[in-house]
Coordinates of C-alpha atoms in Angstrom, one line a residue:
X1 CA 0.0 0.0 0.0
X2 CA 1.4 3.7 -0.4
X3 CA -0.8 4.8 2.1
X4 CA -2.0 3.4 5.4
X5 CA -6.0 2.5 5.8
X6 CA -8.2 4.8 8.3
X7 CA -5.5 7.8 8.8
X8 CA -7.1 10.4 10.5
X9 CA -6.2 14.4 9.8
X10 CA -7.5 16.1 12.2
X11 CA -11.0 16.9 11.4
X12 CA -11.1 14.8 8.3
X13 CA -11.4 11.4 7.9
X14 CA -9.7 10.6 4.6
X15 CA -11.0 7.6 2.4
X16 CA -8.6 5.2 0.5
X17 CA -9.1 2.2 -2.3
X18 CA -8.0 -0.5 -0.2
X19 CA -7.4 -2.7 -3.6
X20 CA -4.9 0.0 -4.7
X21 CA -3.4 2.6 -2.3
X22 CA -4.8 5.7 -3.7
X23 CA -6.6 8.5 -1.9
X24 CA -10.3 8.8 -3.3
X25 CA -11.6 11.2 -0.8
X26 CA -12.4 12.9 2.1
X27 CA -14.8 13.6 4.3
X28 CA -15.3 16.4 7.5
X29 CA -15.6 14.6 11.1
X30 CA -18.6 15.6 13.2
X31 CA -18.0 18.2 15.9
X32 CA -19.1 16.4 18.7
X33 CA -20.2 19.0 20.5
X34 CA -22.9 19.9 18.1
X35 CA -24.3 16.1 19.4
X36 CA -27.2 18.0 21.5
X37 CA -27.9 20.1 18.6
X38 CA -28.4 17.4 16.2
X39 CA -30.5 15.4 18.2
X40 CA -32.9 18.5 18.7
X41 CA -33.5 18.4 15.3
X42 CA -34.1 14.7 15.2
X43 CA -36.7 15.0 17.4
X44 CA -38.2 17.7 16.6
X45 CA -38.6 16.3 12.9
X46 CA -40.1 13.0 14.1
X47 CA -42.8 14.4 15.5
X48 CA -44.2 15.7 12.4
X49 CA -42.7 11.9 10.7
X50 CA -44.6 9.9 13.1
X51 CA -48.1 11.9 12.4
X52 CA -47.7 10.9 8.3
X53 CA -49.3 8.1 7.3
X54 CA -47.9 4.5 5.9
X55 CA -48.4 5.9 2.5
X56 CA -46.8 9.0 2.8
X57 CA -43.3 7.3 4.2
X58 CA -43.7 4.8 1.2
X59 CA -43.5 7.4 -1.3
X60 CA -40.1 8.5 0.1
X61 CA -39.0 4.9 -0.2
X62 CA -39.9 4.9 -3.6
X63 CA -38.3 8.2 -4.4
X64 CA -34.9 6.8 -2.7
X65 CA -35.8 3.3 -5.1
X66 CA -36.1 5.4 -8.5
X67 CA -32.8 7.0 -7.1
X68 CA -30.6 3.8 -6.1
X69 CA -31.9 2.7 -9.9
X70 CA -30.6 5.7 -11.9
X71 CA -27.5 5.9 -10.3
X72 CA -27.0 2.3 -10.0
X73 CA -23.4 2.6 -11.7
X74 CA -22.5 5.2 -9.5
X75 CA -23.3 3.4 -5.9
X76 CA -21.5 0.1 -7.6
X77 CA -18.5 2.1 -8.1
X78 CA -18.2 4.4 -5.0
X79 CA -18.8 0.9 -3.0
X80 CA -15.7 -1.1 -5.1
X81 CA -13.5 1.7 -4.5
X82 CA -14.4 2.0 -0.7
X83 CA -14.6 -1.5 0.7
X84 CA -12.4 -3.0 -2.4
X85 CA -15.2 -5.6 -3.3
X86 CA -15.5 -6.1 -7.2
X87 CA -18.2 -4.0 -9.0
X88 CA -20.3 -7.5 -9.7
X89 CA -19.9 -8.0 -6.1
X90 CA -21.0 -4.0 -5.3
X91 CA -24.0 -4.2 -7.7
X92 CA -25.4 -7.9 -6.9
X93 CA -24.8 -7.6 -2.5
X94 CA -25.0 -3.8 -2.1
X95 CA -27.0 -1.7 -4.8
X96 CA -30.2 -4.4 -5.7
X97 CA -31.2 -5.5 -1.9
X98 CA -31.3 -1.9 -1.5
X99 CA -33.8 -1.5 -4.3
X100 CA -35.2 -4.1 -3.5
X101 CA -35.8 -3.4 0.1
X102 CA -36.9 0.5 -0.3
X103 CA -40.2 -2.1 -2.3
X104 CA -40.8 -4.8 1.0
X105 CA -41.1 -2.1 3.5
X106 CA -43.1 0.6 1.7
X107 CA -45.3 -2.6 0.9
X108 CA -45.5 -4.6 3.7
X109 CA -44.8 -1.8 6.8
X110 CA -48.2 -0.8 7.3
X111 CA -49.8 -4.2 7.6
X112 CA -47.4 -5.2 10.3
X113 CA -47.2 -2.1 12.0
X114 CA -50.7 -1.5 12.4
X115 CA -53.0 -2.0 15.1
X116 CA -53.7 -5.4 16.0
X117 CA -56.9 -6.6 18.4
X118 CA -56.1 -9.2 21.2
X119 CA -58.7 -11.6 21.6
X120 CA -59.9 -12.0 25.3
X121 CA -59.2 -15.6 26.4
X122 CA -61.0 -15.5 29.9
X123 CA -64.6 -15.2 30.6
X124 CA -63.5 -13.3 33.9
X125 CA -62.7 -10.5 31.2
X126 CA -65.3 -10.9 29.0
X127 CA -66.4 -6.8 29.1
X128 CA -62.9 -6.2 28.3
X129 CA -61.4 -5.1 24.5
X130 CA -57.8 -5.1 24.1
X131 CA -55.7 -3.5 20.9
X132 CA -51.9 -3.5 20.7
X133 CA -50.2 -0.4 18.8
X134 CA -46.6 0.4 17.6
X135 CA -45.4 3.2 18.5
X136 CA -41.8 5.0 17.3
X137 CA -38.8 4.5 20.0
X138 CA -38.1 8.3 18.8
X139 CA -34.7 8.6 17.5
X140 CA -32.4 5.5 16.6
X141 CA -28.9 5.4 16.1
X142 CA -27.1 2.5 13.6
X143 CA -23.4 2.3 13.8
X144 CA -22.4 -0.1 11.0
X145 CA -19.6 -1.8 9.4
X146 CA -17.6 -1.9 6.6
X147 CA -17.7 -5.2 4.9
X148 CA -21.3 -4.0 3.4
X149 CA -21.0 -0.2 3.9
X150 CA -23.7 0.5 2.3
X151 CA -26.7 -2.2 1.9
X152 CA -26.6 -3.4 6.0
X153 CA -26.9 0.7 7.4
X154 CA -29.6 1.5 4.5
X155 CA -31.7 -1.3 5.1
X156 CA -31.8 -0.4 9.3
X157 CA -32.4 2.9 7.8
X158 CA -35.7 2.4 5.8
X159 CA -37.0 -0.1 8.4
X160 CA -36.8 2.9 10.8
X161 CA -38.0 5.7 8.8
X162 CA -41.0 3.1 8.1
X163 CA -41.9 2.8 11.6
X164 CA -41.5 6.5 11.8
X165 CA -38.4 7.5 13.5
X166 CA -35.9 9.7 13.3
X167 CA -32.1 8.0 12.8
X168 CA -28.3 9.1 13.4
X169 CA -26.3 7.0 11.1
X170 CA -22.5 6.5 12.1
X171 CA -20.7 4.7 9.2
X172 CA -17.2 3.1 9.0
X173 CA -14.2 5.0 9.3
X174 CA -13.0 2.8 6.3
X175 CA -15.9 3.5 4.0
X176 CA -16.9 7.2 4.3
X177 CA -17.6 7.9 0.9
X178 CA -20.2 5.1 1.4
X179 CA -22.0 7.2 3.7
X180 CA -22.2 10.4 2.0
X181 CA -23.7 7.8 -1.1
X182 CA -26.6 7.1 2.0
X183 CA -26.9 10.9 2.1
X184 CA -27.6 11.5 -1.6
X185 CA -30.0 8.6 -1.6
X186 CA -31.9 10.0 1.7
X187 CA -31.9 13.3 0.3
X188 CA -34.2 11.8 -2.9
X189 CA -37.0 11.0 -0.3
X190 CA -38.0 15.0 0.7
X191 CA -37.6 14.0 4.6
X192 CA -38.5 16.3 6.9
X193 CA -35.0 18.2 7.6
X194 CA -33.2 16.9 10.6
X195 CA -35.1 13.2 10.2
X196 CA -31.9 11.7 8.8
X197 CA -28.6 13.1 9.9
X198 CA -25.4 11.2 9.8
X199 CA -22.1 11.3 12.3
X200 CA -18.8 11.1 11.0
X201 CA -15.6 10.0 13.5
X202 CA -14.0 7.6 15.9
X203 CA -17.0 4.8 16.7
X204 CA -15.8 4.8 20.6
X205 CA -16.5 8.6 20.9
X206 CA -19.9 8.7 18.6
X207 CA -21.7 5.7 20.4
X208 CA -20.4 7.6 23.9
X209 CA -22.2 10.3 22.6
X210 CA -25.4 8.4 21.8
X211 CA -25.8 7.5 25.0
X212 CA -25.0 10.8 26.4
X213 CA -27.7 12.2 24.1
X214 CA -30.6 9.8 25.2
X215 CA -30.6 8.3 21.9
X216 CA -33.8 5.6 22.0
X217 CA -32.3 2.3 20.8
X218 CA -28.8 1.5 18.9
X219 CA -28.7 -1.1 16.2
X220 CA -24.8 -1.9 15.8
X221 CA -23.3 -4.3 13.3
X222 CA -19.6 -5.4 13.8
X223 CA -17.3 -7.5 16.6
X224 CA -18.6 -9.1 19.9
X225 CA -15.7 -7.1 21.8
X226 CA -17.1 -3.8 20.7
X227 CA -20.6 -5.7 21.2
X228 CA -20.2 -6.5 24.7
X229 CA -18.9 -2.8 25.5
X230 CA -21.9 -1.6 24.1
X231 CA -24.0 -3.2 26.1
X232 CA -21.9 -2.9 29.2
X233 CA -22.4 0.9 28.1
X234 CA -25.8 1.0 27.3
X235 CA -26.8 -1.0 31.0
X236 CA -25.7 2.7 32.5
X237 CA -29.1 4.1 30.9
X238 CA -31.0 0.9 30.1
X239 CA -30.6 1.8 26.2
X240 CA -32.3 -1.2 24.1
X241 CA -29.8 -2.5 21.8
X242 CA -29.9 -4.3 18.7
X243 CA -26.4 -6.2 18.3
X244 CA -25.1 -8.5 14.9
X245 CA -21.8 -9.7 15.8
X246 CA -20.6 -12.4 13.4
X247 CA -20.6 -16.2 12.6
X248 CA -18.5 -19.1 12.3
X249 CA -20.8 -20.8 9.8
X250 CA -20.7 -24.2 9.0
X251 CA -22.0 -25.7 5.3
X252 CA -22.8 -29.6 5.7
X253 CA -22.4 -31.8 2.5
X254 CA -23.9 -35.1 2.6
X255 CA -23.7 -38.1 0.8
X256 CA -26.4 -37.4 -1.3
X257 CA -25.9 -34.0 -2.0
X258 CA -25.4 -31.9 -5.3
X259 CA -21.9 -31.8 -5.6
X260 CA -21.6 -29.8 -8.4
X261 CA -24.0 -27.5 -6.8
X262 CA -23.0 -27.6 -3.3
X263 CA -19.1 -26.9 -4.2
X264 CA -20.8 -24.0 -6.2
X265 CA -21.8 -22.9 -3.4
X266 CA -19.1 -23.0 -1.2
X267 CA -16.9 -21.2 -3.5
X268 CA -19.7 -18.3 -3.2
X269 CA -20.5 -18.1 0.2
X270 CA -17.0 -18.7 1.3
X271 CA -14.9 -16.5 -1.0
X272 CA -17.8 -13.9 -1.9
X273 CA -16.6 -10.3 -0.8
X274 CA -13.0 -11.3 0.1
X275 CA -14.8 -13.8 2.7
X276 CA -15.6 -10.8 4.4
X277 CA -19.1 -11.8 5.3
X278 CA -20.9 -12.5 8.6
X279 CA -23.2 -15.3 6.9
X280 CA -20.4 -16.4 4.9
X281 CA -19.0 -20.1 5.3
X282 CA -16.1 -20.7 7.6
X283 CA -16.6 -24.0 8.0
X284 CA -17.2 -27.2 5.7
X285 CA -18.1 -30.5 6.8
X286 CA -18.0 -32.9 4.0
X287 CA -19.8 -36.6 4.5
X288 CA -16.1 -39.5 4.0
X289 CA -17.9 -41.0 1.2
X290 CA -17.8 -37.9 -1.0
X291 CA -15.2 -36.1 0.4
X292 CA -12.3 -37.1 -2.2
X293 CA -15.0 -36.6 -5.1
X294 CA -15.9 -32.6 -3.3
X295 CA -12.4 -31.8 -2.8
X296 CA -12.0 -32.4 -6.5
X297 CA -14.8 -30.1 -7.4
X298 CA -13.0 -27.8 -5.0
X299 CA -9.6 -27.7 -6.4
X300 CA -10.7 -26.5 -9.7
X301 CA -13.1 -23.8 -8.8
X302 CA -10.6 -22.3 -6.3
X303 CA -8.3 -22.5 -9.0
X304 CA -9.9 -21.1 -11.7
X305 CA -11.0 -18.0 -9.5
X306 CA -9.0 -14.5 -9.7
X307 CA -8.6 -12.1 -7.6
X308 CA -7.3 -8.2 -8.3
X309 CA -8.9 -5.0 -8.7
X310 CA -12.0 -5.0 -8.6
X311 CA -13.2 -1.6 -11.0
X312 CA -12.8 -4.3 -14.0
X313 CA -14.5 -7.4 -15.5
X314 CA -11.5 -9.6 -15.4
X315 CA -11.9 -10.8 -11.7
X316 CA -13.6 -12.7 -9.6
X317 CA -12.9 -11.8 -6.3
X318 CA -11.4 -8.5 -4.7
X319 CA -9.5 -7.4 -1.7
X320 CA -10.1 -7.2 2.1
X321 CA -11.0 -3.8 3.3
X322 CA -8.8 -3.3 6.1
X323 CA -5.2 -4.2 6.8
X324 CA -6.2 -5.5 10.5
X325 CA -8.7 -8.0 8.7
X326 CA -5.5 -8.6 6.4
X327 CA -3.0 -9.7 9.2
X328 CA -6.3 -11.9 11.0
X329 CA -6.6 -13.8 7.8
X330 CA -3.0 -14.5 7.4
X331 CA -2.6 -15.4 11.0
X332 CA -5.1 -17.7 10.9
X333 CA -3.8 -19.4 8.0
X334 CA -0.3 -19.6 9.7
X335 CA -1.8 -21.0 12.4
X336 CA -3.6 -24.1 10.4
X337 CA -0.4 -24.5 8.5
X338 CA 1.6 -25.1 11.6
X339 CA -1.1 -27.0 13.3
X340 CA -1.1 -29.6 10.0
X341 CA -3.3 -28.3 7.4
X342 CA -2.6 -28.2 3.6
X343 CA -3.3 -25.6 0.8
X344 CA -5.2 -27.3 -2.0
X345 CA -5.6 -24.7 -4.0
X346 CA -5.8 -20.7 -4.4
X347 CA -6.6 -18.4 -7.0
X348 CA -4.7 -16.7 -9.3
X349 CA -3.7 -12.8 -9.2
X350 CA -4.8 -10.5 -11.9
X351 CA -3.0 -7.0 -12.3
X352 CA -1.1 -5.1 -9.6
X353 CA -1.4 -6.6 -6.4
X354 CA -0.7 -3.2 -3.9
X355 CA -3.6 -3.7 -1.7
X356 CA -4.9 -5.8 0.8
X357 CA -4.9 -9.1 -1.4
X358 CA -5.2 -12.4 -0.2
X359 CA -5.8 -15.4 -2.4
X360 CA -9.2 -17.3 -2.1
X361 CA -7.7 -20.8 -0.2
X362 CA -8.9 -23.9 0.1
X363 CA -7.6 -26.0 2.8
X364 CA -8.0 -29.8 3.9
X365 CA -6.5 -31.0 7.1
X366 CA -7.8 -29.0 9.4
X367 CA -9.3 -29.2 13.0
X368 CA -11.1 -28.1 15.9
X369 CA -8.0 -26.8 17.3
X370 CA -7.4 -24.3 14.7
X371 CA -8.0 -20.7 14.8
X372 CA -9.9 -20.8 11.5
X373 CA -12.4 -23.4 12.6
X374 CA -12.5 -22.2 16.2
X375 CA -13.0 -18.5 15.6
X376 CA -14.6 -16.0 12.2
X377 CA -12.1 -15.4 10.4
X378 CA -13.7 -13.1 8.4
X379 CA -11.1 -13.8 5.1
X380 CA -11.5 -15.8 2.1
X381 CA -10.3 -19.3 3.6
X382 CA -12.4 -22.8 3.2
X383 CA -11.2 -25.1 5.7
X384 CA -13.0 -28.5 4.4
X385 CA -13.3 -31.6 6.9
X386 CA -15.3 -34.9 7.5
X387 CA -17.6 -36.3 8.8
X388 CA -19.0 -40.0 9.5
X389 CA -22.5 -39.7 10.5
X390 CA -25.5 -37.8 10.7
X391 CA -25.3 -36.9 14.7
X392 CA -21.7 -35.9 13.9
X393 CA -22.3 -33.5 11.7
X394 CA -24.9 -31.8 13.8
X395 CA -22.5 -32.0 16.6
X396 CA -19.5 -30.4 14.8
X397 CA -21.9 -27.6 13.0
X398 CA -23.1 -26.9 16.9
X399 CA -19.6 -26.5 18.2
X400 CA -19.1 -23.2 18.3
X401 CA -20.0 -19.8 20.3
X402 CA -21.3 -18.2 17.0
X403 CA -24.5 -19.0 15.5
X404 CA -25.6 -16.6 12.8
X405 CA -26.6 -18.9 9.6
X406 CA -25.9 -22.5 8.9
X407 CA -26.5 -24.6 5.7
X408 CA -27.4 -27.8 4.7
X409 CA -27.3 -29.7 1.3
X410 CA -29.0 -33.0 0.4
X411 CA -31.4 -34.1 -1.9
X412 CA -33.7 -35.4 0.5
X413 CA -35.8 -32.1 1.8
X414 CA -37.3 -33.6 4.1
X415 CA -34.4 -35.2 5.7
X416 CA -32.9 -31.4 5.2
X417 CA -35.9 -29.8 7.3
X418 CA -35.5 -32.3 10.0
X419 CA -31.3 -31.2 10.8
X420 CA -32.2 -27.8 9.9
X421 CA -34.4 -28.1 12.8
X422 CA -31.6 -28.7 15.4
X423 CA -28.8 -26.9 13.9
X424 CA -27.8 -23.6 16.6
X425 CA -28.3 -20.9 14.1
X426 CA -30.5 -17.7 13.7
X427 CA -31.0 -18.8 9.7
X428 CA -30.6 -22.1 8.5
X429 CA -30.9 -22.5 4.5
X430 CA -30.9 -26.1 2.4
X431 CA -28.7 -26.3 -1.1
X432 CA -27.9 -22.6 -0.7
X433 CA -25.9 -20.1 1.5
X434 CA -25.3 -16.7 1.7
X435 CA -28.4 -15.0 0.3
X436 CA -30.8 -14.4 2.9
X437 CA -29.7 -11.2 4.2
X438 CA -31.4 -9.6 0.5
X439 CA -34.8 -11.3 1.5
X440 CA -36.0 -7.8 3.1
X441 CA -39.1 -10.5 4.2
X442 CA -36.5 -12.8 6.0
X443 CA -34.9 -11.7 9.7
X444 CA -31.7 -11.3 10.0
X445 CA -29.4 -12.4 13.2
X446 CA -28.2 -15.1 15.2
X447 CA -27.8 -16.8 18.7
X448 CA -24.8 -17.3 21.2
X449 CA -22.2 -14.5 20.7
X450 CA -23.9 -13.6 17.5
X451 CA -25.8 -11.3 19.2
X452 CA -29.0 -10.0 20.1
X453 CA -32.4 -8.7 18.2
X454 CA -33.6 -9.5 15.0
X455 CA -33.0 -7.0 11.8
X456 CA -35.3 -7.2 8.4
X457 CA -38.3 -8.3 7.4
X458 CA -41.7 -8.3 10.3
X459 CA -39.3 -9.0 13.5
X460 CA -36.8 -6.0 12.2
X461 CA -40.0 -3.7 12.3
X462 CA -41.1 -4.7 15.5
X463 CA -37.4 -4.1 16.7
X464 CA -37.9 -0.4 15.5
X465 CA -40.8 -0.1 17.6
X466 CA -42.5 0.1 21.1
X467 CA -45.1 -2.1 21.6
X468 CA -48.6 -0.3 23.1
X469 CA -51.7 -2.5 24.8
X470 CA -54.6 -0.4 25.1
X471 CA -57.5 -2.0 27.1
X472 CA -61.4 -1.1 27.7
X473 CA -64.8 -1.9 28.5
X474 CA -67.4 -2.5 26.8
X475 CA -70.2 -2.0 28.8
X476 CA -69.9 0.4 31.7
X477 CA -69.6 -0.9 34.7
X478 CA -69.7 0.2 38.5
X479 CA -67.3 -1.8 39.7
X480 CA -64.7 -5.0 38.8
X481 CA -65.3 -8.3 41.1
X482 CA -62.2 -8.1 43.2
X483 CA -62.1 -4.3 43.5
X484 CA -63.2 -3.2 47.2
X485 CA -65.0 -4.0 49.2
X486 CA -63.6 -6.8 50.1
X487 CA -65.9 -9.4 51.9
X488 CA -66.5 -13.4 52.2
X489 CA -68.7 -13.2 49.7
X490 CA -66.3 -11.5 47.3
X491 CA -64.0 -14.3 48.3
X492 CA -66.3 -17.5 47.7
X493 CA -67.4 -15.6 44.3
X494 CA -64.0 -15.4 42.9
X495 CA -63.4 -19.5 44.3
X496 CA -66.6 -19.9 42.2
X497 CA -65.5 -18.0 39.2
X498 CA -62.0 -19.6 39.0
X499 CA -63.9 -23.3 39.5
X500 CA -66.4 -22.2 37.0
X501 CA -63.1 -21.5 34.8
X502 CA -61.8 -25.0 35.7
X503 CA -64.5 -27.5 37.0
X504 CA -63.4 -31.0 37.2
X505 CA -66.7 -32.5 35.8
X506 CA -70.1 -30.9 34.1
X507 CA -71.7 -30.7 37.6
X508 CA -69.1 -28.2 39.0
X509 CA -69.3 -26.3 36.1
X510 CA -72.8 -25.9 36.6
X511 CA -72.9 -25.3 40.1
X512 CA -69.8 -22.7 40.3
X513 CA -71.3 -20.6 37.4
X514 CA -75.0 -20.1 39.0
X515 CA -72.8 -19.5 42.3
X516 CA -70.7 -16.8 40.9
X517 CA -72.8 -14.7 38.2
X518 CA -75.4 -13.3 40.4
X519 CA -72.3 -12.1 42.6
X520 CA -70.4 -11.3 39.7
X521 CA -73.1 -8.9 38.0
X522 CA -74.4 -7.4 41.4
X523 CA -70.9 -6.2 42.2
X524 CA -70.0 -4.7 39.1
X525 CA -73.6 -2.9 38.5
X526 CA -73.7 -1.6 41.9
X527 CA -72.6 1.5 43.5
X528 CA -69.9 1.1 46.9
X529 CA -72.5 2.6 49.8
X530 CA -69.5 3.2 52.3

C-alpha cells in the first residue's frame, strides 16, 4: 500500500481504495459538541414523521428506489472503490437489496405495523377489548460496518423511517464515501429536515455520545468485543440494543448432495466479498464417502477464480478492506499451516497486487484446534473436513459460540428440514448459502455470541418499535369483582368464578357458574355505599 487505511487528519477522515493505495476522498468529522444540537433536530422532525401516514413514508421509499436505480453505476463504483469488493460484487450484495428493500417495507410496513386486536381468552374479562399499537422509539442510532458499507446501514435505515423515527447513522471510518452515497440517496426522499442526519468520526467517541444524548435504541453491526462494550455501556441508561456480531458458519455436505451445486456454493459463500461476510461459510463439513470426489470439485473452482482489482470485469474476487482484517486472515492461516493443514488450492492474481490481497484458499486437514475453525475469520479461507454420521455432523456444525446462519445440502428435503431443525443458528438455508440477508421479508441475526435482536423483514419492524396495549370496556360498569369492598362473599365468588373456569366435571361447572354470576353482576352494576 502507499498509504495506510483509516489515517485520520485532524478533522477529516480521509477515504482510501483499499485494492490500490490511492486517496479517493475525504470527508469532515462531526464536531461532537454539536451532538445535543443534532439530536434536537431529530426530534423535533419525528414528531411531524410519526403523524404521516404509511403511504406517505412509502413514497419516500420509492423516491430513494427510482434514485438507487438511476445511479446504480455510480453506488456500484463508489462501494468497489471504498470497501475494495469487485463492481459484480457491489451491484449484486449492495445496490439491488437496496432496491429491492426501499419495495418490501413501503409494501408490507403498514400491515405489520398497524393495530392489531387481542382476543380475550377468559370469561372473567369478558367486558374487556384489548388492541396492541406500535409506537416509534423516537430517534435510533445505527453504527455499521464496513464489509457492506452500504446495503446493511440503508436497510436499518428504511425499516426505521418506516416505523417512523428519526435516525443518526454512524458509518465506517474505512468507508466514508459510502456514507455520503446514503446521504444522496436520503436526500431523494424529501424527509422532513433533521429526520436523517449522519455522524462522522472515531466509533468509541460517537456511540459515547449516543448515549449521552438519550438516543432511543442503537442497532450496531460489527465484533462481539465492541458488542459487549456496548451493552456494558448501554446498562448505565437501560438503552435497548440491537447487536449483529458475526458467525462461524458451517456448510454440511452429505452423501447425497449436489456436488456440483453444493461446491458451487461454497466457492460463493466462502470467498464472496473477500470472505468478508458475517453469513459467509467458515466451515465445511463434508460426508467421508464424497469427500475425495468434493475436494476435487473444489480444487478446480478455487483454482480457476481471480482475484485483483476490482473496477474491472477480469476478476472474480477482490481485496479485504482493512489491513487489521488482512493480518487476522493470514494469522489464521499460519496458524492451520503449523497445526497440520494443507493448501489445496488458491486463486490466481490479476494485475497489480498493492492492496490488501489475499488469495481465495482452500484447505484440507484442518481441526477443531485451529483458529480458523474455532473462531470468524472473516477472510476468504475454506477449511474443508469430515464427517461419519448424521449426529456428527450436527454436533460439529453446533460446536461453536457463534451461531448466525448454517447450511445444509441433500437431496432429500425432508431429511434437510429435519437437521435444519436442530442446527444452533438464527437462519438455517438447504442447497444454498449466503443470500438471505437480500430477503428484506426474512430476519436477519443469530444466537450465542452472534448477538442480540432481529434485523429485516416483520421482527426487524417490531425491533424499531415500542409495543402499546390499550384496554377497555365494553359495557360500563360500576365496579370489577375483586375491587373493594372486600368481603367473604367477594371471596367465595371469585373461588366460584376460578372453578367455573376450571371444573373438574359438568356438575361443578354448573354449580360454580350459577354461584358466581349473580355475585359477579351485582358487584359490578352496583354502586360502593361506604
Amino acid at each position: 500500500m502507499t498509504a495506510p487505511q483509516d489515517i485520520r487528519e485532524p478533522g477529516l477522515t480521509i477515504a482510501y481504495n483499499p485494492a490500490t493505495g490511492e486517496e479517493i476522498g475525504q470527508v469532515a468529522n462531526t464536531d461532537l459538541n454539536q451532538l445535543p444540537e443534532i439530536f434536537a433536530h431529530a426530534r423535533a422532525a419525528q414528531k411531524i414523521w410519526a403523524h404521516r401516514s404509511f403511504k406517505e413514508r412509502a413514497r419516500a421509499l420509492h423516491l430513494m428506489r427510482d434514485y438507487i436505480v438511476a445511479n446504480a453505476e455510480e453506488l456500484s463504483e463508489v462501494v468497489s472503490k471504498s470497501n475494495g469488493k469487485t463492481l459484480v460484487d457491489a451491484l449484486a450484495t449492495e445496490v439491488l437489496p437496496c432496491t429491492l428493500a426501499c419495495d418490501w417495507y413501503a409494501k408490507h410496513a403498514e400491515k405489520v405495523l398497524k393495530e392489531k386486536k387481542l382476543p380475550i381468552d377468559s370469561p372473567l374479562f369478558i367486558n374487556k377489548r384489548t388492541v396492541i399499537q406500535r409506537k416509534p422509539l423516537g430517534v435510533v442510532g445505527i453504527i455499521s460496518p464496513w464489509n457492506y458499507p452500504l446495503s446493511i446501514p440503508f436497510g436499518e435505515v428504511i425499516m426505521g423511517l418506516m416505523a417512523g423515527n428519526a435516525i443518526v447513522l454512524k458509518v465506517a471510518a474505512a468507508t466514508p464515501l459510502v456514507g455520503e452515497a446514503i446521504n444522496r440517496i436520503v436526500e431523494a426522499g424529501n424527509l422532513p429536515k433533521g429526520l436523517f442526519q449522519q455522524i462522522v468520526g472515531s466509533g468509541g467517541a460517537v456511540s459515547q455520545a449516543f448515549f449521552d444524548n438519550n438516543i432511543d435504541k442503537i442497532f450496531f453491526t460489527g465484533s462481539v468485543p465492541v458488542g459487549k462494550q456496548l451493552m456494558e455501556q448501554a446498562a448505565k441508561t437501560l438503552t435497548p440494543l440491537s447487536l449483529e456480531l458475526g458467525g462461524n458458519d458451517p456448510m454440511l455436505v452429505f452423501e447425497d448432495a449436489d456436488l456440483e451445486r453444493a461446491a458451487n456454493g461454497a466457492a460463493w459463500a466462502g470467498f464472496q466479498n473477500a470472505g468478508q461476510s458475517c453469513g459467509g461459510v467458515e466451515r465445511v463439513y463434508v460426508h467421508e464417502s464424497v469427500y475425495e470426489p468434493f475436494m476435487d470439485l473444489m480444487r478446480q473452482k478455487t483454482s480457476a477464480l481471480r482475484h485483483g482489482v476490482g473496477q474491472g470485469f477480469d476478476v472474480d474476487m477482490g481485496c479485504l478492506t482493512t489491513r487489521g482484517q488482512l493480518n487476522t486472515v493470514e494469522q489464521h492461516l499460519q496458524d492451520a499451516l503449523q497445526k497440520g493443514a494443507k493448501i489445496e488450492a488458491q486463486s490466481k492474481p490479476v494485475g497489480p497486487q498493492n492492496g490488501y490481497f489475499h488469495p481465495a484458499t482452500l484447505l484440507s486437514g484442518t481441526h477443531n484446534d485451529m483458529l480458523l475453525v474455532n473462531d470468524e475469520t472473516f477472510g476468504p479461507i475454506i477449511p474443508v473436513m469430515t464427517f461419519a454420521t448424521e449426529d456428527e455432523a450436527i454436533q460439529l456444525a453446533n460446536e461453536s459460540h457463534l451461531a448466525l446462519t448454517s447450511s445444509i445440502w441433500s437431496r432429500d428435503l425432508k431429511r434437510a428440514k429435519r437437521i435444519a431443525a436442530v442446527l444452533e443458528s438464527g437462519v438455517t438455508t438447504i442447497n444454498d448459502h449466503l443470500y438471505t440477508h437480500g430477503l428484506s421479508e426474512m430476519p436477519w441475526g443469530g444466537w450465542k455470541h452472534s448477538g442480540l435482536g432481529r434485523t429485516h423483514g416483520h421482527e426487524g419492524l417490531l425491533e424499531m418499535t415500542h409495543a402499546k396495549a390499550i384496554n377497555w370496556d365494553i359495557l360500563p360498569m360500576k365496579r370489577n369483582l375483586w375491587w373493594y369492598p372486600f368481603d367473604e362473599t367477594t371471596y367465595n365468588t371469585l373461588l366460584k368464578a376460578q372453578r367455573m373456569m376450571y371444573p373438574r366435571d359438568a356438575k361443578e361447572l354448573i354449580g360454580s357458574a350459577l354461584g358466581a354470576a349473580p355475585q359477579l353482576v351485582k358487584k359490578m352494576m352496583t354502586r360502593w355505599k361506604p
